[in-house]
XYZ file of C-alpha atoms in Angstrom:
415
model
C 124.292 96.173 118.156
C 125.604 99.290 119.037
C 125.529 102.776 116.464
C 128.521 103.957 115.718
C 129.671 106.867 117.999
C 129.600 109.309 115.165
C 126.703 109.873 112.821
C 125.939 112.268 109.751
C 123.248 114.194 109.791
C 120.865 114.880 106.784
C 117.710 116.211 105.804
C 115.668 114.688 103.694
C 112.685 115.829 101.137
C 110.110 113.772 101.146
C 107.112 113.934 98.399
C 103.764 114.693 99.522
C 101.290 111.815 98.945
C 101.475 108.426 99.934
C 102.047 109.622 103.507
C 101.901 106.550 105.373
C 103.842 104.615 103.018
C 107.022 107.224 103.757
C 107.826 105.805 106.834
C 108.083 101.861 106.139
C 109.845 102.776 103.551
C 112.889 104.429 104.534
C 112.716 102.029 107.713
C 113.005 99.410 105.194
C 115.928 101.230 102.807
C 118.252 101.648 105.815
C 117.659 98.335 107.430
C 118.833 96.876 103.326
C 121.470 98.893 102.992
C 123.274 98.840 107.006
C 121.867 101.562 108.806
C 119.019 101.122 111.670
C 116.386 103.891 112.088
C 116.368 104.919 115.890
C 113.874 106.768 117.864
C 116.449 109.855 117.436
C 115.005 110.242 113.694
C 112.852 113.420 113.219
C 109.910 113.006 110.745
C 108.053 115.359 111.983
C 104.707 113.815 110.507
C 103.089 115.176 107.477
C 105.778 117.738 106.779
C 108.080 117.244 104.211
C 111.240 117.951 106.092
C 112.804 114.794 108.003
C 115.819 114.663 110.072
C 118.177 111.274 109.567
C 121.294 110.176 111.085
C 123.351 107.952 108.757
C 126.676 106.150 109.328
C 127.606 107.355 105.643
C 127.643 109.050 102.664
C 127.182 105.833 100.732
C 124.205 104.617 102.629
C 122.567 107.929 102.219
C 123.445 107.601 98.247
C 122.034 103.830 98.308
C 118.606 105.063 99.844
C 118.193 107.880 97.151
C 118.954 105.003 94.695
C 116.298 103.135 95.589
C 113.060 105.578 97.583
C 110.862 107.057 95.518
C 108.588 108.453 98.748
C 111.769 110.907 98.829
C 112.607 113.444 96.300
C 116.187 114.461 97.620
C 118.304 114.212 100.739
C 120.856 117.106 101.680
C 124.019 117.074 104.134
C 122.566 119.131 106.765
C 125.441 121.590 108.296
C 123.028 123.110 110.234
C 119.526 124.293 110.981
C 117.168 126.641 113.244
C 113.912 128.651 113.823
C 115.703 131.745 113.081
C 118.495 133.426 111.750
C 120.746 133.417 114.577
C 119.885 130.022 115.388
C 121.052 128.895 112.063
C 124.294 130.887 111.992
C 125.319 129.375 115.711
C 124.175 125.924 114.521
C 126.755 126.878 111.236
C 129.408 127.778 113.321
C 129.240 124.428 115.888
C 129.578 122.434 112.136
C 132.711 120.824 112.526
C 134.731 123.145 109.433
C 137.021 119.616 108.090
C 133.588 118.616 106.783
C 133.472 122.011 105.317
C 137.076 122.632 103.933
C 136.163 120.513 100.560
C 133.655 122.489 99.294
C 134.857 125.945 100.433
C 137.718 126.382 97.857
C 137.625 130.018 95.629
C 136.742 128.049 92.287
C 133.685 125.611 94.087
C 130.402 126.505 92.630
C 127.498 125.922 94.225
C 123.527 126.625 94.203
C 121.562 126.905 96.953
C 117.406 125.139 96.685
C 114.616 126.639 98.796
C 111.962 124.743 99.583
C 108.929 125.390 101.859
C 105.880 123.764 103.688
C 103.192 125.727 104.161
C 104.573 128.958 104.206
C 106.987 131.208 101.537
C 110.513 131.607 102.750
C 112.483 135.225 101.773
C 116.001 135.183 100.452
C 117.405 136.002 104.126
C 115.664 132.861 105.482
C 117.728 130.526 103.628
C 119.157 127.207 104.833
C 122.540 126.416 103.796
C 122.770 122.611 102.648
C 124.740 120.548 100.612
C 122.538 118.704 98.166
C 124.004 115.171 97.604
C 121.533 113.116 95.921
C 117.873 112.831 94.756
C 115.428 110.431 94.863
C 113.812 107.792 92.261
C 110.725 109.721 91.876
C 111.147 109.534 87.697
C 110.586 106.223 87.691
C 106.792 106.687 88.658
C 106.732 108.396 84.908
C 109.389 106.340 82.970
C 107.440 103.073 84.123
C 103.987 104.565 83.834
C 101.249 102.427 83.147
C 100.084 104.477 80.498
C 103.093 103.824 78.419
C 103.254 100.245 78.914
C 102.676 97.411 76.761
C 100.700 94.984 78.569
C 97.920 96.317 81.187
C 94.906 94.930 82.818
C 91.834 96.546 84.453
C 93.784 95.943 87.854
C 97.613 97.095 86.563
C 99.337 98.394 89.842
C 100.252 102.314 89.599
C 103.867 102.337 88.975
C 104.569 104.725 92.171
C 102.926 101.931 94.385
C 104.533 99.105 92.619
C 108.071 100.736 93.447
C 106.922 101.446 97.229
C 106.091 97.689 97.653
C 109.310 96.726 96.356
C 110.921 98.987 98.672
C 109.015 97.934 101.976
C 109.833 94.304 100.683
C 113.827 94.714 100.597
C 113.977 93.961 97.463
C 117.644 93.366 96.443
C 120.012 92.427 92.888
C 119.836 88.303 92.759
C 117.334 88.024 95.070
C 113.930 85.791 93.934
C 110.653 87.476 94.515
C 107.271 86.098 93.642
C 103.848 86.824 93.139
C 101.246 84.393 93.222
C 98.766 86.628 91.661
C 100.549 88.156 89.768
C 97.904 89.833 86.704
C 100.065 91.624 83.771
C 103.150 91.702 86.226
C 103.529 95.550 87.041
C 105.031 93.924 90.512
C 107.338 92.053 88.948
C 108.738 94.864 86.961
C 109.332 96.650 89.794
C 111.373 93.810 91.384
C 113.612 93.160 88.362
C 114.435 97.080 88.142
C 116.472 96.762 91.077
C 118.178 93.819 89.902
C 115.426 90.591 91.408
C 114.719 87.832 89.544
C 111.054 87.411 89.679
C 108.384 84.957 89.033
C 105.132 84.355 88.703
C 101.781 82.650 88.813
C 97.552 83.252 88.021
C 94.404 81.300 87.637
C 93.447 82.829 84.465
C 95.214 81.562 81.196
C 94.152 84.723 79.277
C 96.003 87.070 81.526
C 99.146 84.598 81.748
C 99.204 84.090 77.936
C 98.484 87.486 76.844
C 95.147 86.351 75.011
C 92.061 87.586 74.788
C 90.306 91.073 74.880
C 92.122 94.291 75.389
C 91.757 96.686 78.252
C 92.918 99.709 75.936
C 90.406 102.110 74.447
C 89.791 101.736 70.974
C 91.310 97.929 70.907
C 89.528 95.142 70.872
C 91.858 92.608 70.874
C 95.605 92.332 72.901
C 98.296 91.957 70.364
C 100.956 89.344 69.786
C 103.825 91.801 71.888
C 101.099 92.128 74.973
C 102.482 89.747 77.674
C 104.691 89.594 81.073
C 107.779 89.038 79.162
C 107.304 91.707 76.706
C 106.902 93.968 79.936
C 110.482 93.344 81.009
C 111.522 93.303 77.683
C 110.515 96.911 77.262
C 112.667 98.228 79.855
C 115.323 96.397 79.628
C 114.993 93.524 82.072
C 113.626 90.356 80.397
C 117.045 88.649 81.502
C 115.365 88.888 85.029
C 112.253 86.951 83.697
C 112.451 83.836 85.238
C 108.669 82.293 84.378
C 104.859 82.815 84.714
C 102.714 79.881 84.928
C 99.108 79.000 85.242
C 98.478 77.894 88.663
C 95.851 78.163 91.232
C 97.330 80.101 94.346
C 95.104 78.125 96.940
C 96.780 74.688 96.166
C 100.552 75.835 95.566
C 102.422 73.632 92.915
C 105.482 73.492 95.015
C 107.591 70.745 96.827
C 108.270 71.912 101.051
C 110.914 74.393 100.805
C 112.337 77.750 101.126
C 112.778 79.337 97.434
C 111.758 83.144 97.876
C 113.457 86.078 99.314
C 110.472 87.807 98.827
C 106.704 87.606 98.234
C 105.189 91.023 96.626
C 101.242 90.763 95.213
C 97.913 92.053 95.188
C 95.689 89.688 95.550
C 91.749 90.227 93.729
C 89.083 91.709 95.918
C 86.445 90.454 94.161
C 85.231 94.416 92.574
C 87.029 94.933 89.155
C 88.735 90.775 89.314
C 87.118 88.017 90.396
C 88.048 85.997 93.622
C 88.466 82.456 92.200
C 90.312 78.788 92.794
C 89.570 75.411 91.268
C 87.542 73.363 92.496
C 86.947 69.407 92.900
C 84.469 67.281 92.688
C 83.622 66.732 95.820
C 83.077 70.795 96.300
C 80.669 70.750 92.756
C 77.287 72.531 93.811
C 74.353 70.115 93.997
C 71.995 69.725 90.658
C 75.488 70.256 88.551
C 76.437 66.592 87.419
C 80.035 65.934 88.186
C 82.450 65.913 85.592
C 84.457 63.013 84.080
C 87.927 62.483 86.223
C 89.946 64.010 83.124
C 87.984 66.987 83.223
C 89.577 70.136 84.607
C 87.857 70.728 87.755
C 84.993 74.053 87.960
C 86.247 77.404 89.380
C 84.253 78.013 92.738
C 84.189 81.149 94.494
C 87.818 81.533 96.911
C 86.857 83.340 99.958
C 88.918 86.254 100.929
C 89.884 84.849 104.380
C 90.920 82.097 102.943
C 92.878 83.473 100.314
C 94.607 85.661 102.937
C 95.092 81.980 105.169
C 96.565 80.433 102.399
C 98.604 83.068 101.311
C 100.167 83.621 105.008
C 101.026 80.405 105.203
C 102.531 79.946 101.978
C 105.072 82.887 102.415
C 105.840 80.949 105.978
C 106.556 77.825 104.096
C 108.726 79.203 101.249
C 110.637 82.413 102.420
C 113.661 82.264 103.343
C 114.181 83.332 106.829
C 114.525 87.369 106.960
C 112.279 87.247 103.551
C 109.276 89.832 103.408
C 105.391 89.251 102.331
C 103.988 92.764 100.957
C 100.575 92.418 100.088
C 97.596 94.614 99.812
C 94.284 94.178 102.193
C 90.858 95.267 101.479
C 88.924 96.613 103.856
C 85.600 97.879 105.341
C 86.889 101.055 106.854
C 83.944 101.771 109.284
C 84.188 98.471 110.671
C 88.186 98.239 110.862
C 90.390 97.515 113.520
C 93.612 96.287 113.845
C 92.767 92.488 114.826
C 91.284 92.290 111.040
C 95.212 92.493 109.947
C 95.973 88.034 109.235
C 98.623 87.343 111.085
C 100.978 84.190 111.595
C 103.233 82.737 114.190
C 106.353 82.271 111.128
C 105.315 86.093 110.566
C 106.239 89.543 112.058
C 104.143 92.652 111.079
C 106.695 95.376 110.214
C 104.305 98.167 108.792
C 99.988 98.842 108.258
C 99.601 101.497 105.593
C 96.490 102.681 104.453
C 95.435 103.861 101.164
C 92.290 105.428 100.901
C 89.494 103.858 97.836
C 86.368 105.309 98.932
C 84.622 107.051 101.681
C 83.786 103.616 103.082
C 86.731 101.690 101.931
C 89.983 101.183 101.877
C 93.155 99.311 101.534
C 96.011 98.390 103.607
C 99.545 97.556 102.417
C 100.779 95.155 104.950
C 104.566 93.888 105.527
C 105.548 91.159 106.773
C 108.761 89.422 107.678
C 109.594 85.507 108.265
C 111.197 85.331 111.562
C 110.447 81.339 112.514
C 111.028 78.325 110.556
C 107.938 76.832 109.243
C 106.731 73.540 111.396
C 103.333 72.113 110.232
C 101.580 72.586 113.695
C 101.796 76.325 112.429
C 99.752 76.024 109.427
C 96.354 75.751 111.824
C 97.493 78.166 114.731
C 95.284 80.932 113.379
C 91.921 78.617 114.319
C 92.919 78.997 118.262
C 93.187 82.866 117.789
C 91.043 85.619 118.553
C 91.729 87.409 115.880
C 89.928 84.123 114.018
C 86.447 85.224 113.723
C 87.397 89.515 113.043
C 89.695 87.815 110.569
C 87.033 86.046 108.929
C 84.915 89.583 107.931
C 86.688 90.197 104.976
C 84.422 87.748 103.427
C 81.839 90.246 103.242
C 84.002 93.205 101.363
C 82.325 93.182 97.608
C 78.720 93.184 99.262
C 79.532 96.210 101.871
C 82.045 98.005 98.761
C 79.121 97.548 96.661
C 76.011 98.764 99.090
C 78.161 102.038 99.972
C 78.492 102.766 96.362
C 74.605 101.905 95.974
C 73.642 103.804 99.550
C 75.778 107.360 97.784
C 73.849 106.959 94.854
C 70.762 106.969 95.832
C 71.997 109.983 98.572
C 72.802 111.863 94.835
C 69.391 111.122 93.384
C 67.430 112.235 96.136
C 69.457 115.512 96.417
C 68.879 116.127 93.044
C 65.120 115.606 93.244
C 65.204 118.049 95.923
């Protein structure tokens, strides 16, 4: 498809953590709302200072609405490593674009910012600023001030970045199969999705149980997914959240999702569990009576990741995203760890660094083949099968780091 012959030029301000998240998700805001990123963008990296060429005014409005990487984006009328650069890059401006805000009675203020360096007053660059970003919605929808939280509640800064990465749009469905206290599906029904979810664990789903609060012991009657969207206004986007084990998906063959946003348990701070059968009871356990609700057994990362993969190829809708979060073993990482799918483009690999030795990936996804059951066993003839499989090991090789630094601590201290 071909750009349209005449674009606007702006710069945007983009906040300084979370860098590799920035990208993927301004890709993502622009593809939503009818622009295209092209390699004519300047990002320029780590710097806070990025070039864009929109179609419009509205699409650069619609972005702002919805990033919360960016803190504002300006009209840029011009720009340069010096002073006269600047001035000839003013004067090349076409001045119609000008004319409306150059009237005697306009006011206007002018907003310096710098990167790594302190600007003087002569060093100013004239912009227009038209918008700013959603960056007070990482403190409005804090986890601190929320109702219902869990030892694993996703930060509310991250929670809006997945959302973002995942297109999340008003009226779409999105889903998350492990889906905890829900922070994800806030963060989906704020920009106007309808969400839904599922978990293993009846506690969490049902609000029961002990608290994760200081100085509480117990979770109160108002400490649920419901009452989550209820306190910011969005419980009429609260579809349902069930109990349901996300390795053997309650669901009749179709497409119902428009997206698929979770975090799936690593096995540190949650637990990595599915039910099991009867037929998978360890030996020297006699097996339970038929009515019985089969044991949990231990749900193998791979696996989860397998099943998970394949489920978002099943049930998206075709252009629908998967946004999930991947643990790994950073000295052993490589690129042929990431799952991957034949229904199933990889859009974006961001990492987010958890320890010296760890880390985790936020991986995107989009459906871009219709799901045919050959498919669901394509990943056994891959490569990629057995590097695939080491995520197994994560909670041992977390754990041993965290042991190994320890004892690193104790020894210096002895010396």
């Amino acid at each position: 498809m071909a750009l349209p012959c005449s674009l606007n030029r702006y710069l945007l301000l983009m906040a300084q953590e979370h860098l590799e998240f920035r990208l993927p998700e301004i890709k993502s805001l622009l593809s939503l709302f009818g622009g295209q990123f092209t390699n004519s963008q300047e990002t320029y990296g780590k710097s806070p200072f990025w070039i864009l060429s929109i179609p419009s005014e509205d699409i650069a409005r619609n972005l702002m609405k919805r990033t919360v990487c960016a803190k504002s984006i300006f009209e840029l009328w011009g720009h340069g490593k010096s002073p006269e650069e600047l001035y000839s890059s003013l004067k090349n401006y076409p001045v119609e674009k000008m004319v409306p805000f150059l009237h005697s009675d306009s006011t206007y203020k002018i907003k310096i910012h710098t990167f790594n360096k302190t600007l003087t007053q002569e060093e100013k660059v004239k912009r227009i600023d038209i918008a700013d970003g959603q960056r007070e919605l990482i403190e409005s929808y804090s986890v601190k001030k929320r109702h219902f939280i869990g030892n694993t509640s996703m930060d509310a800064g991250l929670s809006f970045i997945m959302a973002n990465h995942g297109k999340v749009k008003e009226n779409d469905i999105v889903f998350d199969p492990f889906v905890g206290t829900g922070g994800l599906l806030v963060a989906s029904a704020h920009f106007g999705a309808y969400v839904y979810g599922t978990d293993i664990d009846y506690n969490t789903v049902h609000g029961l149980g002990k608290a994760s609060r200081k100085n509480q012991k117990w979770r109160g009657p108002d400490e649920n997914i419901r009452a989550n969207l209820r306190q910011y206004g969005l419980e009429k986007y609260y579809l349902d959240v069930l109990v349901s084990d996300a390795s053997k998906p309650a669901w009749r063959k179709g497409t119902y999702f428009d997206a698929i946003i979770t975090d799936p348990p690593y096995g540190i701070r949650e637990s990595t569990r599915r039910t099991g059968s009867q037929k998978e009871i360890p030996k020297g356990i006699e097996k339970c009576p038929e009515s019985h609700v089969p044991v949990s057994l231990s749900y193998h990362l791979s696996d989860m990741f397998f099943d998970l993969l394949n489920f978002a190829a099943e049930s998206l809708e075709l252009g629908g995203r998967l946004v999930y979060w991947l643990p790994v073993y950073t000295p052993e990482y490589t690129e042929e760890m990431v799952p991957w799918h034949p229904c199933l483009k990889l859009i974006s690999n961001c990492e987010q660094k958890l320890s010296s030795h760890t880390s985790r990936r936020l991986i995107t996804m989009e459906k871009v083949k219709k799901f045919e059951n050959p498919d669901q066993y394509s990943h056994l003839l891959s490569d990629q099968f057995l590097p695939y499989q080491g995520h197994n090991s994560f909670r041992e090789k977390y754990f041993s780091g965290i042991t190994k630094r320890i004892a690193k601590e104790e020894k210096s201290g002895q010396e």
